[in-house]
Coordinates of C-alpha atoms and ligand atoms in Angstrom, one line a residue:
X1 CA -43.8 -25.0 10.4
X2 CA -43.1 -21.9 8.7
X3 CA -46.0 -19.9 7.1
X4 CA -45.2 -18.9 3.7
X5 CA -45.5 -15.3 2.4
X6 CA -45.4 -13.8 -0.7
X7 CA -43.1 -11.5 -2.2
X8 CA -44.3 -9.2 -5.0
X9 CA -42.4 -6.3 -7.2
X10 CA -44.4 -3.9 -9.3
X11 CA -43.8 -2.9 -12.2
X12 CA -40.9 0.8 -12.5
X13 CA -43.6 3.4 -12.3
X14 CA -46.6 1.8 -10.8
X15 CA -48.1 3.4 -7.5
X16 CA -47.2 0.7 -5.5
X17 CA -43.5 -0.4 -5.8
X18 CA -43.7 -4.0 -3.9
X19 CA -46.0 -5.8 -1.2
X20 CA -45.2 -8.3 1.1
X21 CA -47.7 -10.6 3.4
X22 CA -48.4 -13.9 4.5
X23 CA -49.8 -16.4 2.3
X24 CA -50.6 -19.3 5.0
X25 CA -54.3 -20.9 5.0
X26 CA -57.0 -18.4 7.1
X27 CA -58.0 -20.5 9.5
X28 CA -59.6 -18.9 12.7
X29 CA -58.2 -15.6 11.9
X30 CA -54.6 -17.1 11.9
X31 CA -52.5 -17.7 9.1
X32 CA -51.1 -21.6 9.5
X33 CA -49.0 -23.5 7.2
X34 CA -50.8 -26.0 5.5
X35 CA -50.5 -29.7 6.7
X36 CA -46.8 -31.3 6.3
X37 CA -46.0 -27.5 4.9
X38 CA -47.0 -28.0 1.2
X39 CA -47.2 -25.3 -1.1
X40 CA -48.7 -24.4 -4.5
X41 CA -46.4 -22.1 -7.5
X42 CA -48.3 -19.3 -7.9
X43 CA -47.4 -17.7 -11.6
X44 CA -47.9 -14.2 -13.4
X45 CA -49.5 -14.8 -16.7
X46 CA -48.1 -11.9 -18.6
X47 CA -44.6 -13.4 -18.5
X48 CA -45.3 -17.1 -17.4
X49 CA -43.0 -16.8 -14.2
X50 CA -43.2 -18.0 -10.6
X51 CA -44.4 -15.6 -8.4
X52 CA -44.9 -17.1 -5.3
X53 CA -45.5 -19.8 -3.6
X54 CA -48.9 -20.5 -1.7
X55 CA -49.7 -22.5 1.1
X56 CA -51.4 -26.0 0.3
X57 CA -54.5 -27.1 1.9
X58 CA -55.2 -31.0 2.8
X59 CA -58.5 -32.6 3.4
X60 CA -57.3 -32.3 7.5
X61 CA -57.4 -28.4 6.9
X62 CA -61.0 -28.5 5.3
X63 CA -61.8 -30.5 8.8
X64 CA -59.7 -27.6 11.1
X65 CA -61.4 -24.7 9.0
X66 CA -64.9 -26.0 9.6
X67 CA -64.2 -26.4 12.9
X68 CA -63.3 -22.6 13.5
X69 CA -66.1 -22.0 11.5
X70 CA -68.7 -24.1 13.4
X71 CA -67.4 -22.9 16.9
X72 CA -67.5 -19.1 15.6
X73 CA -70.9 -19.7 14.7
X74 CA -72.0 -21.1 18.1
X75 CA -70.3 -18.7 19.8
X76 CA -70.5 -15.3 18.5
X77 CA -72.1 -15.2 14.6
X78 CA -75.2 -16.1 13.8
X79 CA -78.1 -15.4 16.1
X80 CA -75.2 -14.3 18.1
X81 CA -74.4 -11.4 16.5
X82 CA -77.2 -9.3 15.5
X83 CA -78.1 -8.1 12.2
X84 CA -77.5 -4.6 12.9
X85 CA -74.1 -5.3 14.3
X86 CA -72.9 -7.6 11.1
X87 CA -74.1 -4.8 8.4
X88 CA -71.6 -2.5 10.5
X89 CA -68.8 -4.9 10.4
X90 CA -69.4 -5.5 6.6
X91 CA -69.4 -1.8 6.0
X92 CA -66.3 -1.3 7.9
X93 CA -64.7 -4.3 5.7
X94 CA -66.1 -2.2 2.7
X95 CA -63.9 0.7 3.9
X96 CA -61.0 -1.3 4.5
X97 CA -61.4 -2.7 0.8
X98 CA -61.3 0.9 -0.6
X99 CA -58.5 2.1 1.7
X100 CA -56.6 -0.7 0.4
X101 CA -58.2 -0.7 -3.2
X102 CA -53.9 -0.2 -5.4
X103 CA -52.7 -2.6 -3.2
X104 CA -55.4 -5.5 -4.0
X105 CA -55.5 -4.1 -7.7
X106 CA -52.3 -4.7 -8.2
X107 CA -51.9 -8.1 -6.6
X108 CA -54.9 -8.8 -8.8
X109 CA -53.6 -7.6 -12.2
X110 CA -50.0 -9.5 -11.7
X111 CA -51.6 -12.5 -10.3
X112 CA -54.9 -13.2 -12.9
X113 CA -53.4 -10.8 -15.4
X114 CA -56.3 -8.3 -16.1
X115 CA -55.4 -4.6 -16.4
X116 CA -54.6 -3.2 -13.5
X117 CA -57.5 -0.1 -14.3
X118 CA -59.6 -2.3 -14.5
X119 CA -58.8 -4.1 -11.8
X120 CA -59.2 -1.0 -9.8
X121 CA -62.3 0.8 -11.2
X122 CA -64.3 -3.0 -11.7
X123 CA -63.0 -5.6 -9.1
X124 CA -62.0 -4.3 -7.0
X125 CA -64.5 -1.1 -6.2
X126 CA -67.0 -3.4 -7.0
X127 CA -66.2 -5.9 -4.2
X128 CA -66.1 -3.1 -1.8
X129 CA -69.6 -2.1 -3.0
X130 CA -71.4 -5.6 -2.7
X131 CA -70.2 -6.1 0.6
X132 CA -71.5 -2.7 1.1
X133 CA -74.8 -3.3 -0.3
X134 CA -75.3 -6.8 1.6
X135 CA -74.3 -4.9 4.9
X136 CA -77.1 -3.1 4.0
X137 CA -79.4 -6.1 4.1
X138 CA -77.7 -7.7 7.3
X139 CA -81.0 -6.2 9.1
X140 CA -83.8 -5.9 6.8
X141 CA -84.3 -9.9 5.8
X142 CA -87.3 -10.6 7.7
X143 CA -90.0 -13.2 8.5
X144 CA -93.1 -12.6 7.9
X145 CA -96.7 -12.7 9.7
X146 CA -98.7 -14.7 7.3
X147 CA -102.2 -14.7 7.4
X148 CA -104.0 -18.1 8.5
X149 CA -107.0 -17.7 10.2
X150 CA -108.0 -15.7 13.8
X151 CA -107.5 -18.9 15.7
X152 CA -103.3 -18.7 15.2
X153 CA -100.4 -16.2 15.0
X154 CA -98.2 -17.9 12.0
X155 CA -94.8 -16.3 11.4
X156 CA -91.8 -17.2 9.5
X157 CA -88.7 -16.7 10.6
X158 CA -85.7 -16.4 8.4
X159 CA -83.0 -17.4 10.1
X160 CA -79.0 -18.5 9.1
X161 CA -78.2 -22.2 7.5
X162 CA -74.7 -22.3 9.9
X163 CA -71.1 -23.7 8.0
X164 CA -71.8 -22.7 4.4
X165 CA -68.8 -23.7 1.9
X166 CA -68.0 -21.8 -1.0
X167 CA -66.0 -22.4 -4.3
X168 CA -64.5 -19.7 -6.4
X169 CA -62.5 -19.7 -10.2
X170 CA -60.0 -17.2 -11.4
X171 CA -61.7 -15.1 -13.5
X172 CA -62.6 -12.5 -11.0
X173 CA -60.9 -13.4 -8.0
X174 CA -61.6 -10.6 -6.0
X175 CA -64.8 -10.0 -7.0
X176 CA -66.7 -13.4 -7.1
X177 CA -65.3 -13.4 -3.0
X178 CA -67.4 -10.9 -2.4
X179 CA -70.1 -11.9 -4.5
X180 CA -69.9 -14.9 -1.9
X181 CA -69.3 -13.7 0.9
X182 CA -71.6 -10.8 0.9
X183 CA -74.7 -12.3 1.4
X184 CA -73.5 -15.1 3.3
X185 CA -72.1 -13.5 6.0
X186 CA -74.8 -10.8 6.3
X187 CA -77.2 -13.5 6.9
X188 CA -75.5 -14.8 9.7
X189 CA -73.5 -18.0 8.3
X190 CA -70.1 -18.6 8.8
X191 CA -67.5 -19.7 5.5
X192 CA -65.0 -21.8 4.4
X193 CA -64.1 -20.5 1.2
X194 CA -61.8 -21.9 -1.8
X195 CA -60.3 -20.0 -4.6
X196 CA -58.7 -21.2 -7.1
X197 CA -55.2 -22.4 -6.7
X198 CA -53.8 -20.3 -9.8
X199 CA -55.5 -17.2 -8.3
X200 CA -55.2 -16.8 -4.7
X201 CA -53.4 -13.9 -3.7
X202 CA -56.1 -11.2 -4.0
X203 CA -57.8 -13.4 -1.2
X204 CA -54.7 -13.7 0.9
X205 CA -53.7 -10.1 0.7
X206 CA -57.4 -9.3 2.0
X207 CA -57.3 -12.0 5.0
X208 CA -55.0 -9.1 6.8
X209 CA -58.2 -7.1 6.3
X210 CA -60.6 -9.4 7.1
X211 CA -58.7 -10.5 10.6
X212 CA -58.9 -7.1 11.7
X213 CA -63.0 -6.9 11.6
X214 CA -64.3 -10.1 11.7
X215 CA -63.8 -12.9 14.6
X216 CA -61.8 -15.6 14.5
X217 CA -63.5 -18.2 12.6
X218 CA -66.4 -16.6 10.9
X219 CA -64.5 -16.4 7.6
X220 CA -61.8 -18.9 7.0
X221 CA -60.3 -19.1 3.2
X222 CA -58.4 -22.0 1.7
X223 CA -56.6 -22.8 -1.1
X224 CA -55.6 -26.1 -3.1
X225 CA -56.8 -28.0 -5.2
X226 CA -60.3 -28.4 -6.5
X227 CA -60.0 -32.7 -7.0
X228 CA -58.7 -32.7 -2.8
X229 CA -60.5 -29.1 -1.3
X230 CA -63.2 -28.5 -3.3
X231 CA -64.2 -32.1 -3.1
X232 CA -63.5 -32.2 0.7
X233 CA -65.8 -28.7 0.7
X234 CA -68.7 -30.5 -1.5
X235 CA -69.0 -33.7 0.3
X236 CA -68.7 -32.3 3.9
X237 CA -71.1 -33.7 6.3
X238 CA -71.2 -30.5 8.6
X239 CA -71.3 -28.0 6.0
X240 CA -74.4 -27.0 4.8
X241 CA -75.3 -25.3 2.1
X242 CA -72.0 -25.1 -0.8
X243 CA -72.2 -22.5 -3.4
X244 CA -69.9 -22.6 -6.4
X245 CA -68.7 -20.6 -9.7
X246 CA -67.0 -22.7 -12.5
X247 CA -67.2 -25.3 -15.3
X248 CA -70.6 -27.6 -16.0
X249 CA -68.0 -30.0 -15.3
X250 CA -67.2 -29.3 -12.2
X251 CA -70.7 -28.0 -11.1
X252 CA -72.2 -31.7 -11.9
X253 CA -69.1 -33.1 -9.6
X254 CA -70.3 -30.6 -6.5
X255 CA -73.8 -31.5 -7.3
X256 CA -73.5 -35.3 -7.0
X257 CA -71.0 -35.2 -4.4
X258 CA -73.5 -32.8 -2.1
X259 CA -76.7 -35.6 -3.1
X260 CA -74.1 -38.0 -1.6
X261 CA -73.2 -36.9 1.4
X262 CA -75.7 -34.8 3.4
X263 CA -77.8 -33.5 0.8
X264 CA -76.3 -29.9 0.9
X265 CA -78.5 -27.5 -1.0
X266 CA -76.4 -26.2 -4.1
X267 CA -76.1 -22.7 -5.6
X268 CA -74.2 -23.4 -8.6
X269 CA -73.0 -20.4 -11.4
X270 CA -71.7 -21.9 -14.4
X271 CA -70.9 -21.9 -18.2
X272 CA -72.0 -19.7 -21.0
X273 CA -72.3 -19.4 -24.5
X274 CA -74.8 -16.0 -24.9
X275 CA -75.9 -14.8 -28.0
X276 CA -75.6 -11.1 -28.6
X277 CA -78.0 -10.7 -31.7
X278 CA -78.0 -7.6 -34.1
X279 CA -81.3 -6.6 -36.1
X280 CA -81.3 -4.2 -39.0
X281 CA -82.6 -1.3 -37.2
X282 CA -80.3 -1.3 -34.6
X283 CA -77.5 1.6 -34.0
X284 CA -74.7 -0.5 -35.3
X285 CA -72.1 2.2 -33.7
X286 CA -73.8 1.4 -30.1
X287 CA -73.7 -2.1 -31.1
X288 CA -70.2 -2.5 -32.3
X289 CA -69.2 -1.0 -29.3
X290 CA -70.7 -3.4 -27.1
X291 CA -70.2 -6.1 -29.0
X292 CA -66.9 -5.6 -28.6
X293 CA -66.8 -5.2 -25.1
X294 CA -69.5 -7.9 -24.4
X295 CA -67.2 -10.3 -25.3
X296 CA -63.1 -8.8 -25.4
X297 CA -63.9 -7.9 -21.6
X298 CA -61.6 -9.9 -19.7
X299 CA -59.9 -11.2 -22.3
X300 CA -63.4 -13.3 -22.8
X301 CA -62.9 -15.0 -19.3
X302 CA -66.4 -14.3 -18.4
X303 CA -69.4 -16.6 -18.4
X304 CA -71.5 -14.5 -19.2
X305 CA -69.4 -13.0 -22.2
X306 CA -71.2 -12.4 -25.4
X307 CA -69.6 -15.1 -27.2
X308 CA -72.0 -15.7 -30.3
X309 CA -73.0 -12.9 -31.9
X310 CA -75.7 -12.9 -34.6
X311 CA -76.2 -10.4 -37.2
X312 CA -79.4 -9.8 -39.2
X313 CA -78.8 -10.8 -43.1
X314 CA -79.3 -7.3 -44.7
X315 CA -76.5 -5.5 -42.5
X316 CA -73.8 -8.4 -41.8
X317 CA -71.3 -6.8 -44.3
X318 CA -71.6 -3.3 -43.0
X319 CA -71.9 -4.4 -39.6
X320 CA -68.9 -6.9 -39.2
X321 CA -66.6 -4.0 -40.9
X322 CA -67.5 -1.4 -37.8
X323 CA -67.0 -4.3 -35.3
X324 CA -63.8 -5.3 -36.3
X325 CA -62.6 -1.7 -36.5
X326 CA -63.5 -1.5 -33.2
X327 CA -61.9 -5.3 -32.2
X328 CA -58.7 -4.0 -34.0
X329 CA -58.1 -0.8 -31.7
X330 CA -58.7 -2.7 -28.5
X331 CA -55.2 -2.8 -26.9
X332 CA -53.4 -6.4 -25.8
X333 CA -50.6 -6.1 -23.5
X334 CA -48.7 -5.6 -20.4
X335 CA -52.0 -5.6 -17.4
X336 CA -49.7 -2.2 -16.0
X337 CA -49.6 -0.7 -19.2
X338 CA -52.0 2.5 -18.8
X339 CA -54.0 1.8 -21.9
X340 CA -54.7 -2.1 -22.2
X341 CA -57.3 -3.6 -22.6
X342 CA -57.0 -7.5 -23.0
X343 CA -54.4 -9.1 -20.9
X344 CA -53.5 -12.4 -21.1
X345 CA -55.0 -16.1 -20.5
X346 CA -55.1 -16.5 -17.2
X347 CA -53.0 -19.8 -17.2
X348 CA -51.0 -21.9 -19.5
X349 CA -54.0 -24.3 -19.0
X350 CA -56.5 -22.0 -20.3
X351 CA -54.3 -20.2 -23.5
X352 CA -54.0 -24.1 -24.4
X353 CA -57.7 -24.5 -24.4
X354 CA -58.5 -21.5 -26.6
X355 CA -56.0 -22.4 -28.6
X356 CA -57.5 -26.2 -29.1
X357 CA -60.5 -24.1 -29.5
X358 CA -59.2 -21.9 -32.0
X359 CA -57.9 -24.9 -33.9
X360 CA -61.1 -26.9 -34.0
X361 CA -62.7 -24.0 -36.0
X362 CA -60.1 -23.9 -38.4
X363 CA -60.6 -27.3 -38.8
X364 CA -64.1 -27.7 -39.2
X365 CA -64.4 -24.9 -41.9
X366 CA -65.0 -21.9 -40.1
X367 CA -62.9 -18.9 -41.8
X368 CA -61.0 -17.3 -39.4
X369 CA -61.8 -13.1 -40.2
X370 CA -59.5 -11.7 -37.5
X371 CA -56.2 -12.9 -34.9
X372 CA -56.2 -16.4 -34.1
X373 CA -52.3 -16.7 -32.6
X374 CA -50.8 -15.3 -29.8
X375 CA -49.9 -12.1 -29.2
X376 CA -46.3 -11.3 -28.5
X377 CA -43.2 -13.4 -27.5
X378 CA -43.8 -13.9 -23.7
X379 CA -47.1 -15.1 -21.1
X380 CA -50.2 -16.1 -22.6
X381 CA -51.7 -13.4 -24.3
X382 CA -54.0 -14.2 -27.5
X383 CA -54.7 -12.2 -30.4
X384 CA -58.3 -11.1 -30.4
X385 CA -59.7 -13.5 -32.9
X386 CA -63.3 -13.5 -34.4
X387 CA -64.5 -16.4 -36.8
X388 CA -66.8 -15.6 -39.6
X389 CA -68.9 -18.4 -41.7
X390 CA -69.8 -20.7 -38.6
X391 CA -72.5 -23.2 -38.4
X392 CA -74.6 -23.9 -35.3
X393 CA -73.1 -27.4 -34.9
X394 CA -69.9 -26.7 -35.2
X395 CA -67.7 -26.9 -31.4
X396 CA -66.6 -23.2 -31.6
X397 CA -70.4 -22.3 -31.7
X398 CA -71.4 -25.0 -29.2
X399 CA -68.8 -25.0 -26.6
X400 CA -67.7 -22.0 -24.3
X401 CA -64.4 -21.1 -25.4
X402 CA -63.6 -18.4 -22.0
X403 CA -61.1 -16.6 -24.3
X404 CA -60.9 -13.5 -27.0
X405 CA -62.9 -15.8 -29.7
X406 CA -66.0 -14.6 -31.3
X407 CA -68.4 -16.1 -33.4
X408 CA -70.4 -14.8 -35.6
X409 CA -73.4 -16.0 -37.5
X410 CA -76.1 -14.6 -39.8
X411 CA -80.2 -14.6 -39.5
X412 CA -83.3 -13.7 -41.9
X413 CA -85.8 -12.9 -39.2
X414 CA -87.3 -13.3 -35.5
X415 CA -88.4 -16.9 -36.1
X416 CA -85.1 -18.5 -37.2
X417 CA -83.3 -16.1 -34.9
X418 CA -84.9 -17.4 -31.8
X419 CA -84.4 -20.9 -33.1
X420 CA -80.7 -20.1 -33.7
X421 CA -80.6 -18.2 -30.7
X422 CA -81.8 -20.9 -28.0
X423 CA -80.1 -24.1 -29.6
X424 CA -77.2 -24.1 -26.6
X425 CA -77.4 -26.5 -24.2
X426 CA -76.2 -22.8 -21.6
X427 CA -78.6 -20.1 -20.7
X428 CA -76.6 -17.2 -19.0
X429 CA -77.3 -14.4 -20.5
X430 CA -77.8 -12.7 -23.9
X431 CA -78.3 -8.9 -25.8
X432 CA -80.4 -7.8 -28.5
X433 CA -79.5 -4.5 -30.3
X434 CA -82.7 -2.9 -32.3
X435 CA -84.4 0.9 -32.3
X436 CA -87.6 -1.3 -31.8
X437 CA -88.4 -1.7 -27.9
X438 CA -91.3 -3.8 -28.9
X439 CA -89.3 -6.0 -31.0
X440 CA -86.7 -5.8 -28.1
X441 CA -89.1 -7.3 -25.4
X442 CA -90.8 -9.7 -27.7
X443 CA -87.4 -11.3 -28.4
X444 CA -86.1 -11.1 -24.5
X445 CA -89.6 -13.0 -23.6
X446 CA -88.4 -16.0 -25.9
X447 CA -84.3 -16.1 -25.1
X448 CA -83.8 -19.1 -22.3
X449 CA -81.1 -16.8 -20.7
X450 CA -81.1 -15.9 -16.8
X451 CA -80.3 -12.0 -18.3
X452 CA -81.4 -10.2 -21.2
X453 CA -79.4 -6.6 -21.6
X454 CA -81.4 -4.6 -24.1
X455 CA -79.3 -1.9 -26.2
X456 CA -76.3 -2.8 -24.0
X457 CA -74.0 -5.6 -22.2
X458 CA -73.2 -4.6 -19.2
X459 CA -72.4 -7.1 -16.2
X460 CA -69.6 -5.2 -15.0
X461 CA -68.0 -2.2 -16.4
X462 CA -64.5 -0.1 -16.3
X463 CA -66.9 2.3 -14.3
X464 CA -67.4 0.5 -11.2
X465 CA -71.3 0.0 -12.7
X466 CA -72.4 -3.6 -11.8
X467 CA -75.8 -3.2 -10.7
X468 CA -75.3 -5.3 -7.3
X469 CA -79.1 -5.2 -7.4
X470 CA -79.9 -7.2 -10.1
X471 CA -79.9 -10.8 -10.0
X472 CA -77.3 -12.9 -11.7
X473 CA -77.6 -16.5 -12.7
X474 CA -78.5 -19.3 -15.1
X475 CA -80.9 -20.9 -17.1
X476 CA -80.8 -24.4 -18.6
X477 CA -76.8 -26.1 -17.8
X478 CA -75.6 -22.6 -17.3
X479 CA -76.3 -23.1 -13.1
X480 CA -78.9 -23.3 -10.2
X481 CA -80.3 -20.4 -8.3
X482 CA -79.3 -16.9 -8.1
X483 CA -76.5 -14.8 -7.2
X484 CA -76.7 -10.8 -6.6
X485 CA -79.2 -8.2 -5.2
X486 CA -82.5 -9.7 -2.5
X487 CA -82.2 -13.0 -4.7
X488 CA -79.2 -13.9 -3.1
X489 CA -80.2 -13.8 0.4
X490 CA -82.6 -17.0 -0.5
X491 CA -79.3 -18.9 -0.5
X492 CA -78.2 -18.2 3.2
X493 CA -81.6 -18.6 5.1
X494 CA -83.6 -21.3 6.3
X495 CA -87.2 -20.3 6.7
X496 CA -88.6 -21.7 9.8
X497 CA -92.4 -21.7 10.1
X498 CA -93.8 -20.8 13.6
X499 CA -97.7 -21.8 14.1
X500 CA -99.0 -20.0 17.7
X501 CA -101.9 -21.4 19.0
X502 CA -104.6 -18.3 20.0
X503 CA -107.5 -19.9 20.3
X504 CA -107.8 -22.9 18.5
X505 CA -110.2 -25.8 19.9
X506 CA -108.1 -29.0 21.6
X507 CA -108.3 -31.7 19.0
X508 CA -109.3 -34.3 21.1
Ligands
NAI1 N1 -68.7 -19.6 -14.6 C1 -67.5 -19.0 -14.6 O1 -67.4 -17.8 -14.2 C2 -66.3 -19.8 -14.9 C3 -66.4 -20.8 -15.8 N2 -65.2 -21.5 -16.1 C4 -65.3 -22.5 -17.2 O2 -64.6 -23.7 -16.8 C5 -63.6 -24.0 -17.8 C6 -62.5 -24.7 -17.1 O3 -61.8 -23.9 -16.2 P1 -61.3 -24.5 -14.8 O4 -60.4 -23.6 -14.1 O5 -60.8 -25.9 -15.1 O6 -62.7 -24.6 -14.0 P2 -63.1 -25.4 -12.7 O7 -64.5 -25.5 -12.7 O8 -62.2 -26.6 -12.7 O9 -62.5 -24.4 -11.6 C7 -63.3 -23.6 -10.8 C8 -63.0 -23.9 -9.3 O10 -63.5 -25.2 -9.0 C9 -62.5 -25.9 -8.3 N3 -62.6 -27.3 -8.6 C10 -62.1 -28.1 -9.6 N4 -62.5 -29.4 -9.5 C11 -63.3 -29.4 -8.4 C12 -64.0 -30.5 -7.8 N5 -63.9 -31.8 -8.2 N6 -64.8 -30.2 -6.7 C13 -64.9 -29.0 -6.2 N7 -64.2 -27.9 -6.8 C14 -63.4 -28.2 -7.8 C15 -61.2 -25.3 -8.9 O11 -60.1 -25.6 -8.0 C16 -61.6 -23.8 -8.9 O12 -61.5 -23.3 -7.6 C17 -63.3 -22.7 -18.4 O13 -62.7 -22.8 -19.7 C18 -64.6 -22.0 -18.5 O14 -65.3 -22.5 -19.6 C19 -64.1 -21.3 -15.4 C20 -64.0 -20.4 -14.5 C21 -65.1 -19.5 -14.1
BAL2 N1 -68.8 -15.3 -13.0 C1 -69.4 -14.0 -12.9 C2 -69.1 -13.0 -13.9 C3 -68.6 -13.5 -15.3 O1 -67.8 -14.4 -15.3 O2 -69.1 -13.0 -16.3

């Protein structure tokens, strides 16, 4: 069976004219066909047309990639390869990223939609630079000597899980891969990875680079669907450890389906609803700006967007007039247009469930202050849309929308903002604006939010200025565990505790 390949033409004018590669499963370091030759339509969303068409994987694949996977880590990952020696090959991979950063920007920005600049200067740079900084800590996650008493020598001993799965959406393709993979493969596990089947040629592009450094087997990547391969991932009884980004939903599914099968531990990074919160003594230039970006970023595909935004009482007016002159000059359109800066809904599937969103807020009273339509004649962009006048039961304040919808609500002080604040059932992340850095960390100690930014919001940036370091992850429904910087590692070891017997008297 044929394996297929994919096809793409750029844009008159852009830097690359057209690409070409093989978009079979990446199995052993092979591209196959998936079983019986199945494939998946692969669309653009900035004009709604097929773009390619990806191979399909079965259940039988799952079974053939962990395989590769298991054998590579027998044979020549894991304690097999020493730390030292994977932190090279995840540097080199780095490199390759960079050397290759137009051609996996563009395939990014026709395939998920998002401006190709930004594809370039956030995604991908900032994959290159987490696989970078886990290379980094391929050798430096040691045991430790722990101190019992002078009749033993205890030591831990940190050592790789073995077949991890992982599970990734289309928000970030690119970049949640390497957010993944980094830390995995640094500490010596070996992957089978699933994106999403909407958004997986970023991935495929980067198997030809990942088939040059790795061996066979130590990264295999998938795609198909989440109900067949992501089940197949979750409920696998020699992977494990499975780590996943995506819906509650979804999350609750991998959750119960890893307690029923081998009791896989779970890393899970899911939904959002972050309040972004305004007092009167803030810089309300500083915080229109961000506010803006917080949540327009990504066309609001971001979980940890700043979705509710809450304004203190005595400068809502004032305030809401500099954000929305800074929501109307944002730019919508074409993701190779030099100067956009919302591109479209990533799939059909996801403009119709802003749209349902956008409705239900109409509907239950909300007034709708900006947008609330699409945006041109063609894909599925959406207008930047902000509601005004919303209640904290209503569904567009409740639910995450993951689309270019704000909502904004007013408080009187710290008490009923911190009330208002914390009544979502998420805990991602969340911003307060204010000249007051006491006030500032008074309110961060009480948010129930896995990140407080402080005078900003900044998870990634057009500037390639994610702080890798930092940890990443959820309170509350909003996930398990933490993603990013030494946190992450925690996720890919098994501690092993080693008790050596000095001079200890015989029991019996
Ligand atoms: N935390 C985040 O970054 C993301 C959050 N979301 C949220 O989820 C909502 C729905 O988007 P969807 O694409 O439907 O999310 P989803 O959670 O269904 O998709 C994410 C990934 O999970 C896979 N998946 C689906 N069902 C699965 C299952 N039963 N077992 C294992 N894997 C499965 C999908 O194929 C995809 O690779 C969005 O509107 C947004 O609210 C979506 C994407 C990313
Ligand atoms: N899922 C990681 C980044 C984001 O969606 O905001």
């Amino acid at each position: 069976m044929s394996v297929p390949r994919a096809s793409l033409t750029f844009p008159q004018g852009h830097s690359v004219k057209s690409l070409d590669f093989p978009v079979g499963l990446f199995i052993n370091g092979e591209f196959v066909a998936g079983e019986g030759g199945k494939t998946i339509e692969v669309k653009a969303p900035s004009t709604g047309k097929v773009i390619a068409h990806v191979a399909e994987a079965s259940v039988n694949d799952v079974d053939r990639a962990v395989d590769a996977a298991q054998k590579a880590y027998d044979t020549v990952w894991g304690e097999r390869c020493p730390g030292h020696q994977r932190g090279k090959l995840l540097m080199k991979l780095a490199d390759l990223i960079e050397e290759h950063k137009a051609e996996l920007a563009s395939v990014e920005a026709l395939d998920n939609g998002k401006p190709y600049s930004m594809a370039y200067n956030g995604d991908i740079s900032l994959a290159a630079n987490c696989l970078r900084y886990y290379g980094g800590w391929a050798d430096k996650e040691h045991g430790k000597v722990v101190e019992v008493d002078d009749s033993k020598l205890a030591i831990t001993k940190h050592e790789p899980i073995g077949v991890v799965g992982q599970i990734i959406p289309w928000n970030f393709p690119f970049l949640m891969l390497a957010w993944k993979i980094g830390p995995a493969l640094a500490m010596g596990n070996t992957v089978v990875m699933k994106t999403a089947e909407t958004t997986p040629l970023s991935a495929f592009y980067a198997c030809q680079l990942f088939a040059k450094v790795l061996p066979p087997g130590v990264l295999n990547i998938l795609t198909g669907y989440g109900h067949v391969v992501g089940a197949a991932i979750s409920s696998h009884m020699k992977i494990l450890k499975v780590a996943f980004t995506g819906s509650t939903l979804v999350g609750r599914q991998i959750m119960k389906a890893a307690a029923q099968s081998n009791l896989k531990p779970v890393t899970l990074e899911l939904g959002g609803k972050s309040p972004n919160i305004v007092f009167d003594d803030a810089d309300l230039d500083q915080a229109a700006s961000w506010g803006a970006f917080g949540l327009f970023f990504n066309a609001g595909q971001c979980c940890a967007a700043g979705s509710r935004l809450f304004v203190q009482e005595s400068i809502y007016d004032r305030f809401l007039e500099k954000l929305t002159a800074r929501v109307k000059s944002l730019p919508v359109g074409d993701p190779f247009a030099p100067n956009s800066f919302l591109g479209p809904a990533t799939s059909e599937m996801q403009f119709d469930r802003i749209s349902a969103h956008i409705q239900a807020g109409k509907d239950e009273g909300a007034t709708l202050h900006l947008g609330g339509g699409r945006h041109g004649t063609q894909g599925y962009f959406l207008q930047p849309t902000i509601f005004t006048d919303v209640t904290p039961n209503m569904k567009i304040a409740q639910e995450e929308i993951f689309g270019p919808v704000l909502v904004v609500q007013k408080f009187k002080d710290e008490d009923d903002l911190v009330a208002k604040a914390n009544d979502t059932i998420y805990g991602l992340a969340s911003a307060v604006f204010s000249r007051d850095i006491s006030r500032c960390l008074r309110i961060a100690n009480k948010l129930q939010a896995g990140t407080v930014w402080i005078n900003n919001w900044k998870l990634l940036s057009l500037h390639n200025q994610l702080e890798t370091q930092m940890p990443f992850g959820g309170y509350k429904q909003s996930g398990i565990g933490r993603e990013l910087g030494e946190y992450a590692l925690h996720n890919y070891t098994a501690v092993k505790a080693i008790h050596i017997n000095i001079s200890a008297p015989n029991p019996l």
